[in-house]
């Protein structure tokens, strides 16, 4: 038996030092931005700068120590990138708080960030082998479905701004279960597609240049389509509907490599959205605003009007290429700028250049997730990492497309930046899953330390 290759493997400690330096650099950038806001507003460094700086730095140091202990081979870039985005979100919420924006509270968001880091740490500590999730495929599907429909249940469901996507928890506040449902459904999709991908990859009839799937295999797509339409109609939540169906189609494509599934998915969703627009007023209102946001009647409409969209567009236009500068814009003019429209508020003060830099950070984060998917050693990990990376990119596209009027507004929030706990906690868990899979993919395989005839001894 030949002796296995014994190429030297880089020690994790060397990369951890580089990761710690990048983490510190991200915190420094956030603190400079924080100081910039205070100098622009009051001509002095904000009094709470040390508290926020030490708070954010301490949280990220704790996350780093957990990662170094329980996932030493994980991609060293993921945590610093998330720290930078989360920190810039805190700065923008502080900026909006200073401008008097309704509901803005940087200290509350810092508290949610702390809970998010705890969730990140607990996920890494408890989930030592992510492949265990494959055994929970159908359990995850049931949990995801229950979370998705829970806002429709009496007594706990809460309707707000025309959408029923919240549940009330006594003593805690409101929670948006769809944010956690998306994680459970991605685990279900990955496990299901690994088991069924050979059947789903079988070709049926060929139409023009496309190999259509067999009619009997359309069941999963039709069920997911019906589920997403149900969310759109019953909860009036276009964002979650688009997010779930788009992610399933993308994972189906990753599993089968067949473009016909993508075309079928796009046609089904467009057809369903048009049908829902014709039958339901709240969906039609979204399309009205999308087609003619400058209409005066739509601008003044109290519910489902275009004022928020137009103010966001005005803000980004007034920011120009380089922006007005942090603390020197008028983000308070945008309704609910702390949530859906924090991206245009950022664009006004950082300009097009700042937004492009922010999108590059998101793109780099997604790229690291996709790289993990490619490097994974088993089909379940490849699909799970690909699905989690795609949903992050898909969510950024949907929110940016909505606020720039490229697509209808959906009500989704910008990952790690918008104020609120549900999305932030779910996204920190998502990052923990990516880090866990990255650690497994990058960990060197066991190496032979001696060759004694036909006997090999392995060590980790």
XYZ file of C-alpha atoms in Angstrom, residues 219-405:
187
model
C -44.692 17.574 -6.852
C -42.038 19.191 -4.590
C -41.938 22.322 -6.741
C -45.719 22.657 -6.777
C -45.950 22.121 -3.001
C -43.295 24.769 -2.309
C -44.993 27.090 -4.795
C -48.303 26.622 -3.013
C -46.640 27.235 0.356
C -45.037 30.472 -0.823
C -48.317 31.659 -2.329
C -50.065 30.816 0.939
C -47.601 33.040 2.805
C -48.149 35.790 0.258
C -51.945 35.634 0.465
C -52.626 34.770 4.115
C -49.869 36.774 5.800
C -49.520 39.482 3.119
C -45.770 38.826 3.245
C -44.328 39.092 -0.245
C -40.731 39.074 1.079
C -40.787 35.706 2.853
C -42.744 34.196 -0.022
C -40.133 35.278 -2.560
C -37.286 34.299 -0.248
C -38.484 30.723 0.371
C -39.475 29.840 -3.178
C -36.354 31.407 -4.714
C -34.086 29.539 -2.296
C -35.780 26.205 -3.000
C -35.401 26.654 -6.758
C -31.726 27.627 -6.363
C -31.033 24.562 -4.195
C -32.917 22.391 -6.686
C -30.648 23.702 -9.421
C -27.523 23.049 -7.303
C -28.688 19.476 -6.669
C -29.717 18.573 -10.220
C -27.775 21.031 -12.446
C -30.890 21.431 -14.600
C -31.868 24.907 -15.846
C -35.380 23.704 -16.650
C -36.188 23.730 -12.905
C -35.145 27.392 -12.713
C -37.311 28.332 -15.710
C -40.287 26.435 -14.300
C -39.797 28.105 -10.911
C -39.616 31.600 -12.372
C -42.729 31.033 -14.496
C -44.656 29.589 -11.547
C -43.795 32.479 -9.246
C -44.543 35.176 -11.830
C -47.835 33.479 -12.667
C -48.748 33.166 -8.985
C -47.814 36.773 -8.224
C -49.903 38.075 -11.141
C -52.858 35.932 -10.067
C -52.523 37.141 -6.457
C -52.295 40.734 -7.715
C -55.569 40.339 -9.591
C -57.376 38.722 -6.652
C -56.019 40.544 -3.594
C -55.843 44.299 -3.003
C -52.720 44.294 -0.819
C -50.694 42.543 -3.518
C -52.093 44.797 -6.248
C -51.117 47.873 -4.178
C -47.473 46.743 -4.250
C -47.534 46.506 -8.040
C -49.242 49.901 -8.331
C -46.459 51.567 -6.362
C -43.814 49.660 -8.318
C -45.210 50.746 -11.707
C -45.856 54.417 -10.867
C -44.197 55.496 -7.592
C -44.334 59.192 -8.561
C -48.139 59.241 -8.774
C -49.441 61.893 -6.330
C -52.420 59.809 -5.309
C -50.200 56.835 -4.475
C -47.738 59.072 -2.630
C -50.438 60.349 -0.289
C -52.097 56.973 0.270
C -51.911 56.150 3.984
C -51.446 52.367 3.754
C -49.398 50.895 0.942
C -48.467 54.262 -0.547
C -45.265 55.272 -2.277
C -44.030 57.960 0.145
C -41.454 55.665 1.749
C -40.091 54.507 -1.594
C -39.911 58.038 -3.025
C -38.215 59.463 0.077
C -35.662 56.651 -0.134
C -34.986 57.412 -3.780
C -34.685 61.155 -3.012
C -32.213 60.385 -0.227
C -29.971 58.252 -2.416
C -30.133 60.870 -5.184
C -29.151 63.678 -2.799
C -26.234 61.573 -1.549
C -24.653 61.497 -5.003
C -21.383 59.679 -5.545
C -19.673 60.318 -2.210
C -22.632 61.151 0.067
C -23.301 64.052 2.410
C -21.096 62.543 5.101
C -22.100 60.636 8.229
C -24.325 62.787 10.442
C -24.981 65.389 7.732
C -27.968 63.973 5.851
C -31.697 63.866 6.571
C -32.441 60.143 7.098
C -35.307 61.027 9.450
C -37.362 62.040 6.412
C -37.612 58.385 5.334
C -40.461 56.586 7.104
C -39.257 53.483 9.006
C -35.638 54.113 8.011
C -34.454 51.889 10.884
C -36.013 48.825 9.286
C -36.703 48.308 5.577
C -35.067 51.522 4.423
C -31.786 51.657 6.307
C -30.026 51.025 2.988
C -31.212 54.328 1.383
C -30.460 56.174 4.648
C -26.907 54.816 4.440
C -26.733 55.756 0.760
C -27.567 59.391 1.483
C -24.666 59.817 3.902
C -22.088 57.482 2.332
C -23.101 57.960 -1.308
C -22.968 55.510 -4.178
C -19.316 54.741 -3.395
C -20.200 53.785 0.181
C -23.100 51.601 -0.929
C -20.904 49.820 -3.475
C -18.316 49.172 -0.760
C -21.046 47.810 1.521
C -22.363 45.540 -1.232
C -18.820 44.315 -1.849
C -18.579 43.273 1.806
C -21.850 41.353 1.438
C -20.587 39.807 -1.802
C -17.354 38.732 -0.113
C -19.334 37.133 2.721
C -21.483 35.205 0.228
C -18.367 34.194 -1.715
C -16.843 32.688 1.432
C -20.056 30.735 1.984
C -20.065 29.429 -1.597
C -16.394 28.537 -1.280
C -17.349 26.460 1.762
C -20.022 24.751 -0.322
C -17.507 23.852 -3.021
C -14.960 22.562 -0.504
C -17.499 20.456 1.453
C -16.886 16.707 1.302
C -20.447 15.382 1.288
C -23.580 16.278 -0.744
C -25.638 17.399 2.276
C -22.981 19.910 3.359
C -22.625 21.223 -0.197
C -26.372 21.831 -0.474
C -26.747 23.272 3.007
C -23.828 25.705 2.623
C -25.003 26.637 -0.885
C -28.567 27.251 0.342
C -27.491 29.379 3.313
C -25.144 31.438 1.137
C -27.779 31.892 -1.544
C -30.493 33.044 0.856
C -28.160 35.711 2.235
C -27.382 36.998 -1.262
C -31.023 36.665 -2.344
C -32.218 38.689 0.656
C -29.760 41.505 -0.076
C -30.849 41.518 -3.730
C -34.545 41.646 -2.805
C -34.146 44.533 -0.348
C -31.799 46.545 -2.599
C -33.998 45.839 -5.631
C -37.059 46.975 -3.657
C -35.673 50.272 -2.366
C -34.282 51.161 -5.808
C -37.616 50.213 -7.466
